[in-house]
Short mmCIF file of C-alpha atoms and ligand atoms in Angstrom, two decimals:
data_model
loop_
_atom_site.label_atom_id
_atom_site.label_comp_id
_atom_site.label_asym_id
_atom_site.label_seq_id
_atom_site.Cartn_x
_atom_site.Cartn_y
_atom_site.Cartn_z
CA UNK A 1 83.46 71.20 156.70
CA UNK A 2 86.81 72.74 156.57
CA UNK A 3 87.18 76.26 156.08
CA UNK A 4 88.34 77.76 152.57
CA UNK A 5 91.16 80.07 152.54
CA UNK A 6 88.19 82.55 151.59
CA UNK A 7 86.39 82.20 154.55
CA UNK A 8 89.32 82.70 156.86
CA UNK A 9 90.32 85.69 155.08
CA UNK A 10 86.48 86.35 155.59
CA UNK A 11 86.69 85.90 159.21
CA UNK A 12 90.02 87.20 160.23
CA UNK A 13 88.90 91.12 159.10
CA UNK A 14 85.71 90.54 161.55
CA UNK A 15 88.21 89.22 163.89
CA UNK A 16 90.68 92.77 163.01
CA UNK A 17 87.89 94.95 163.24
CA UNK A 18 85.65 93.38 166.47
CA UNK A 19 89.86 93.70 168.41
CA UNK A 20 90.03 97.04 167.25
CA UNK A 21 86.52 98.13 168.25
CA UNK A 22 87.74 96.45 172.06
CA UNK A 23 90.83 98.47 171.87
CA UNK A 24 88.47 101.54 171.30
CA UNK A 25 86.31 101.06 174.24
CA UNK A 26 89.17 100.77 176.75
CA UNK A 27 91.72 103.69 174.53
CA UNK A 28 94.01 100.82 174.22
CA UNK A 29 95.35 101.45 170.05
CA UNK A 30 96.62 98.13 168.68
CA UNK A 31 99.70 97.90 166.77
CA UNK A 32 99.64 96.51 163.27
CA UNK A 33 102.36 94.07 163.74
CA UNK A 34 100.42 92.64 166.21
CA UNK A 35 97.03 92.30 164.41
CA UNK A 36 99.44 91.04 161.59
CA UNK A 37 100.88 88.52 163.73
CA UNK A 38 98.12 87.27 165.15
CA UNK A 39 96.15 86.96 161.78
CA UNK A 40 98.81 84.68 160.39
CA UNK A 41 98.53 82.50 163.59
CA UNK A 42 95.09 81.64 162.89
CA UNK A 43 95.88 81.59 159.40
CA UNK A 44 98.01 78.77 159.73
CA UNK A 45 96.40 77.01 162.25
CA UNK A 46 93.40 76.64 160.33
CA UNK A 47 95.25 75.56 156.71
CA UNK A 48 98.32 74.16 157.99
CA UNK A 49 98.75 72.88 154.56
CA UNK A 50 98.10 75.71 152.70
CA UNK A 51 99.36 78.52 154.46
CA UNK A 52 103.95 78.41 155.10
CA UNK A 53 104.81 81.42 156.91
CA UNK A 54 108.02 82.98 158.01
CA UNK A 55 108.89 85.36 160.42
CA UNK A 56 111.97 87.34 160.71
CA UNK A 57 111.76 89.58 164.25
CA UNK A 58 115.44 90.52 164.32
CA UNK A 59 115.51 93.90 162.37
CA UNK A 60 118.50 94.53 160.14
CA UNK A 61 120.36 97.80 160.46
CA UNK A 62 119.28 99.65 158.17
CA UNK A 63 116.27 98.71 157.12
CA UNK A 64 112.89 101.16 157.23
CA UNK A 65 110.47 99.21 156.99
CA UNK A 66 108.33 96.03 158.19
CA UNK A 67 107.10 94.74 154.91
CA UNK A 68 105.29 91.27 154.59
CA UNK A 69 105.64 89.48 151.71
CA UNK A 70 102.24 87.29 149.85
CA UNK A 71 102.72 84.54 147.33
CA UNK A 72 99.77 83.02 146.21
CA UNK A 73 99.71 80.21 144.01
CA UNK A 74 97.27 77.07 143.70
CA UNK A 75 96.09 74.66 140.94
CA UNK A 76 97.34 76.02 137.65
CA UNK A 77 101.09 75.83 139.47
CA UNK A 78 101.03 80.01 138.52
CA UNK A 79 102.47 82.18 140.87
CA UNK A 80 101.61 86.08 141.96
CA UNK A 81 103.71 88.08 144.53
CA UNK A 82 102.90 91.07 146.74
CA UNK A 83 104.84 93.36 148.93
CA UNK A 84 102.58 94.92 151.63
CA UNK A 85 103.07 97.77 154.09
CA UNK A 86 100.13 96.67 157.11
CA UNK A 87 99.04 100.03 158.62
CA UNK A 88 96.31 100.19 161.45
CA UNK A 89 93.38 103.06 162.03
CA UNK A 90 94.63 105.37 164.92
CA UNK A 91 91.24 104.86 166.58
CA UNK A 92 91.53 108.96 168.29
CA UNK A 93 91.78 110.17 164.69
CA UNK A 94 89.66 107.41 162.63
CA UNK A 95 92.83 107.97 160.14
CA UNK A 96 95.96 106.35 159.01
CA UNK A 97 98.47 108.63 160.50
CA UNK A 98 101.55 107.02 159.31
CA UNK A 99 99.72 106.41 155.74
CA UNK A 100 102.25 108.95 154.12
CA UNK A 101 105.33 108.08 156.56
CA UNK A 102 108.86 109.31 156.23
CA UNK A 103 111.27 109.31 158.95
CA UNK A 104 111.91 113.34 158.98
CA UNK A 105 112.22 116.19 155.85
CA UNK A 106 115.20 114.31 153.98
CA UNK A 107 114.26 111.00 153.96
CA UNK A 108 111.95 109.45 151.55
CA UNK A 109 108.60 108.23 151.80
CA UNK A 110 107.70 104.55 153.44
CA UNK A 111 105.44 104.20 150.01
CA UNK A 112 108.10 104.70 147.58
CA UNK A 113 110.30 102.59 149.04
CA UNK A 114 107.46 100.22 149.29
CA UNK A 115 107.42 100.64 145.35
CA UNK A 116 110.81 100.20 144.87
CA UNK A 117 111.71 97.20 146.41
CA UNK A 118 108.53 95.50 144.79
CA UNK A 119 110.15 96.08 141.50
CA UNK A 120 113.70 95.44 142.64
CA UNK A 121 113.87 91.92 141.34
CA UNK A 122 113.53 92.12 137.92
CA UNK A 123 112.57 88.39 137.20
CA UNK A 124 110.10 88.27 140.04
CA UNK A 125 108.31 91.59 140.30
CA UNK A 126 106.15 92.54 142.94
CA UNK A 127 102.34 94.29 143.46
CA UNK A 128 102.59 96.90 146.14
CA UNK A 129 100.07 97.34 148.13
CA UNK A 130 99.08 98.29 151.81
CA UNK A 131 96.69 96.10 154.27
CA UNK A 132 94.62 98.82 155.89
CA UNK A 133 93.34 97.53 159.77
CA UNK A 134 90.38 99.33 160.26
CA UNK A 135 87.52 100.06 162.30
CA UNK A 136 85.13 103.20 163.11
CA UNK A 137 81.96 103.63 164.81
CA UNK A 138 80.66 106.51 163.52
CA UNK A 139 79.72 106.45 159.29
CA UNK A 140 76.34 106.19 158.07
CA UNK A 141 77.14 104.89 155.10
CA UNK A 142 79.40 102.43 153.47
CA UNK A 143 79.70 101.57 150.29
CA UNK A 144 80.61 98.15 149.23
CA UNK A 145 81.61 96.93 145.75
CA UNK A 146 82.09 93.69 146.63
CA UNK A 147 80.71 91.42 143.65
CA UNK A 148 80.57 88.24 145.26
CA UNK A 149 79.33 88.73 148.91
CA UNK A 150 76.40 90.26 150.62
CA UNK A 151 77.59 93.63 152.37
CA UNK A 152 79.02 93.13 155.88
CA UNK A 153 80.83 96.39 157.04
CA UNK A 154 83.01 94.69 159.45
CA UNK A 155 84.49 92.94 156.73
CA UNK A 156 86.27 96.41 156.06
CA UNK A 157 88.90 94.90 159.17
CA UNK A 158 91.57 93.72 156.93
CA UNK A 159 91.20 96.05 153.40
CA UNK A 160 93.39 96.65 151.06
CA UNK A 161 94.98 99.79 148.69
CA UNK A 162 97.19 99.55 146.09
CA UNK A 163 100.57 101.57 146.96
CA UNK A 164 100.66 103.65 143.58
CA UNK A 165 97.23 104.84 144.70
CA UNK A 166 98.99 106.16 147.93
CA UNK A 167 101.22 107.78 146.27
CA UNK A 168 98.79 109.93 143.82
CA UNK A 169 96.85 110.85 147.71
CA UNK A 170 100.05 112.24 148.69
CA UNK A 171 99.87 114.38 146.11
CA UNK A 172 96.17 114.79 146.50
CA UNK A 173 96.30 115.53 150.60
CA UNK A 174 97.17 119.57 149.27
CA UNK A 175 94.60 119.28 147.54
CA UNK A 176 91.41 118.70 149.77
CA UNK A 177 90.10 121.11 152.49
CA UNK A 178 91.99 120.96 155.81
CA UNK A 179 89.07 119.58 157.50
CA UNK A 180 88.89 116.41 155.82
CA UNK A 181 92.16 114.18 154.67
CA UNK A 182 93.01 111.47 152.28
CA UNK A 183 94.45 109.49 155.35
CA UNK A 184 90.90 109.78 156.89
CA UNK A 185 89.21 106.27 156.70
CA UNK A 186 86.16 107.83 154.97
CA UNK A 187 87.93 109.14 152.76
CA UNK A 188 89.87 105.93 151.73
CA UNK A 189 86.45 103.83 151.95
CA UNK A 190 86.20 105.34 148.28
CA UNK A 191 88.92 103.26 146.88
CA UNK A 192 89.19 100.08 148.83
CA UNK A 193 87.45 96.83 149.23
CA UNK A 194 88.36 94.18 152.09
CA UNK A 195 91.01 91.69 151.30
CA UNK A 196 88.62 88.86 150.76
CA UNK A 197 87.82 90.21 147.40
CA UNK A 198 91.55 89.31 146.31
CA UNK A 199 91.01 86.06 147.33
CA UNK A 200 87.66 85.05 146.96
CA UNK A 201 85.93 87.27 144.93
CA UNK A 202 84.46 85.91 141.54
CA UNK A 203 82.69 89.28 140.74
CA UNK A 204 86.45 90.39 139.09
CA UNK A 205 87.47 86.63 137.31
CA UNK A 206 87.12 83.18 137.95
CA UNK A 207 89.92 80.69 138.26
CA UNK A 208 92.18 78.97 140.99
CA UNK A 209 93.70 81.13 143.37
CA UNK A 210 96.67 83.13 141.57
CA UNK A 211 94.02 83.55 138.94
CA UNK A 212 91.46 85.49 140.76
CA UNK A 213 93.99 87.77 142.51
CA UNK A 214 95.63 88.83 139.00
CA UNK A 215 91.93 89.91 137.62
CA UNK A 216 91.13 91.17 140.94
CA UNK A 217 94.06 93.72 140.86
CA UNK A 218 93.54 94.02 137.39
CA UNK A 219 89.69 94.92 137.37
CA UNK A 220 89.77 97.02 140.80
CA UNK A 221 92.82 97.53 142.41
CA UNK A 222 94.41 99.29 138.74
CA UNK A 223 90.92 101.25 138.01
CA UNK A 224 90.98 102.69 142.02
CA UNK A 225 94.47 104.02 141.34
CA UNK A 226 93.66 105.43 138.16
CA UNK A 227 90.31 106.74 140.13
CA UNK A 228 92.25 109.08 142.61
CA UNK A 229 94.90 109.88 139.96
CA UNK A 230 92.82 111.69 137.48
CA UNK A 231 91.38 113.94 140.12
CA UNK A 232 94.98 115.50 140.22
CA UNK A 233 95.15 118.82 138.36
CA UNK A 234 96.96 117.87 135.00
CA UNK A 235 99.99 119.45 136.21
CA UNK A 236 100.48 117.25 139.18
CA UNK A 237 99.42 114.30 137.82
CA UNK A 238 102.25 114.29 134.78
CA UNK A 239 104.45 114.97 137.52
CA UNK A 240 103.78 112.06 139.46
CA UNK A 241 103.56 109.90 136.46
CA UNK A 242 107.08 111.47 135.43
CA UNK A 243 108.65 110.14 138.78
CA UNK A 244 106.62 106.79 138.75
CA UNK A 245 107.18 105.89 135.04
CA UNK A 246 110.12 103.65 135.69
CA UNK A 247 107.96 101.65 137.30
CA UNK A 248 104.76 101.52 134.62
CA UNK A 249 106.79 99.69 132.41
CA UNK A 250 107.13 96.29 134.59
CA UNK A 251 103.71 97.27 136.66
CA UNK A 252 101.38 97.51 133.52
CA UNK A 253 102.98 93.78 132.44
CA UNK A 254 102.78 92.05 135.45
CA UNK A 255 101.55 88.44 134.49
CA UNK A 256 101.32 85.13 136.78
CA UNK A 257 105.01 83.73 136.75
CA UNK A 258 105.34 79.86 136.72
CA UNK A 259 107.58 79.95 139.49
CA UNK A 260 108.25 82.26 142.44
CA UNK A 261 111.67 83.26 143.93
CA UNK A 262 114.19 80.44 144.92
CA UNK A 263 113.73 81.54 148.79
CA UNK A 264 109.47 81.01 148.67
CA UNK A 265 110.74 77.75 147.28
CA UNK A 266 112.53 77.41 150.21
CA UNK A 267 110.26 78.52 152.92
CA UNK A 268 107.95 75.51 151.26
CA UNK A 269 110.71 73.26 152.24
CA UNK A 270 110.94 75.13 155.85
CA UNK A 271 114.58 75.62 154.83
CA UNK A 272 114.42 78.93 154.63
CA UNK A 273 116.36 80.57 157.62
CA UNK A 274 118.27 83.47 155.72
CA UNK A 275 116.02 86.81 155.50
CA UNK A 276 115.95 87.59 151.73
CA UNK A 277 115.99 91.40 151.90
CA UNK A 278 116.54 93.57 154.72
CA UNK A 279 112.94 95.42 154.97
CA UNK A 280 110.64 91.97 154.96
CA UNK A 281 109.58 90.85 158.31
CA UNK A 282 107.52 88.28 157.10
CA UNK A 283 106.80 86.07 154.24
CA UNK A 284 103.35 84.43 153.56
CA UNK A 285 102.57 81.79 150.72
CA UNK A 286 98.93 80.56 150.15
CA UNK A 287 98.32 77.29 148.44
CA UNK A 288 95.41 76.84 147.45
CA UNK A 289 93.85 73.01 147.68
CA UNK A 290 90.07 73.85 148.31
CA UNK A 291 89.10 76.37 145.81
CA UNK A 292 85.75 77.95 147.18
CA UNK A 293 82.75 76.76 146.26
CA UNK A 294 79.93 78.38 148.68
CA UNK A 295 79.03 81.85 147.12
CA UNK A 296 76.96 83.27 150.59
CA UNK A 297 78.05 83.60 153.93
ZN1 ZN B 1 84.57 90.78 146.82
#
């Protein structure tokens, strides 16, 4: 039987996890553009008619960041867009060093530029959101909220964070105790799930493919940001909701569009040779034909 888009996703974060346990046991860290690279390749080899990918290795000057791009879309012709920042465990620290980034003191932060240029398009507005490559060898306990699947911890390889939760941990990291972080993977275990639930997961909403991400982020991804923001002193939090509020407005309406951007149109024709904006490396569409059926693994 062919495999579902589901149960690629599925198997890709064993594959992310199970390369970056082998990376472990030889010191040998693992960069995310790499694991990112690599999981599109199978990706696409294994639904070359439902996965068009693009891309773009020549950086442009000035850009800061390597963002990757997700359309998903399927058999109610809807559309949903994501701009994601991949980041991979440092496997010394079991954390996500570069999870608050910024090039030095005056520059501004990796995640709210992340933010910004998800919104930057007025007709087409983007989910931010960052693909966490993980792997550890050392928790007891994991917790899984997974309402679909049967608890596989491995499948914590490829898991994903929405950015405006990011942004409330940055505020959050002074906080918490020195000893522990909110870049710490046990930490962030608290707030994400692996990517399959945002594209397989019936426990958040049914529907074709654009339809279960859209409850998905609805049901989990918007309650784990509002999780880590109201354990920000009052103060704080109004502070980061001041600087974030220009965003609220298009985030809290975010609905399926009927059509994406004219250049995801053409990277469906393969026409599309022209990067769209400076900071997007790549550009992934999934279109769903075999909506999943099998509820097990
Ligand atoms: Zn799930």
């Amino acid at each position: 039987m062919r495999p579902t888009l589901c149960d690629t996703f599925k198997s890709r974060a064993l594959w992310t996890w199970d390369t970056l346990a082998r990376g472990r046991s030889v010191k040998c860290q693992i960069g995310e553009e790499t694991l990112t690279d690599l999981n599109i390749l199978e990706l696409k080899i294994r639904h070359a008619s439902e996965v068009y990918s693009k891309t773009f290795t020549k950086r442009k000057e000035g850009s800061n960041g390597a963002d990757w791009e997700w359309w998903f879309t399927g058999s109610s012709g809807k559309w949903i867009g994501f701009r994601v920042q991949a980041k991979v465990i440092d496997i010394d620290t079991d954390s996500f060093k570069h999870l608050h980034y910024h090039k030095n003191k005056n520059s501004g932060f990796q995640c709210d530029y992340l933010i910004k240029e998800a919104f930057s398009n007025k007709e087409f507005p983007m989910i931010p959101l960052y693909c966490l490559y993980s792997n550890w060898n050392t928790l007891s306990k994991v917790p899984w909220r997974c309402l679909t699947y049967y608890p596989v911890e491995e499948s914590y390889g490829c898991s994903i964070l929405s950015a405006f939760a990011v942004r409330y941990l940055r505020s959050f990291e002074k906080k918490i105790k020195s000893k522990s972080s909110t870049k710490d993977f046990e930490f962030l275990l608290n707030y994400i799930n692996p990517w399959h639930c945002l594209v397989c997961c019936r426990g958040y909403g049914e529907g074709d493919l654009p339809n279960r991400v859209i409850k998905y982020w609805r049901n989990f991804i918007r309650r784990s940001e509002r999780e880590i923001s109201e354990q920000l002193s009052l103060n704080t939090r109004r502070q980061v909701d001041s600087e974030l509020e220009n965003y609220y407005g298009t985030y809290n309406q975010i609905e399926l569009l009927d059509n994406p951007p004219e250049y995801v149109l053409r990277l469906l024709e393969n026409e599309l040779n022209e990067q769209p904006y400076p900071n997007v490396r790549t550009i992934t569409v999934f279109k769903e034909w075999d909506e999943p059926i099998s509820y097990n693994y």
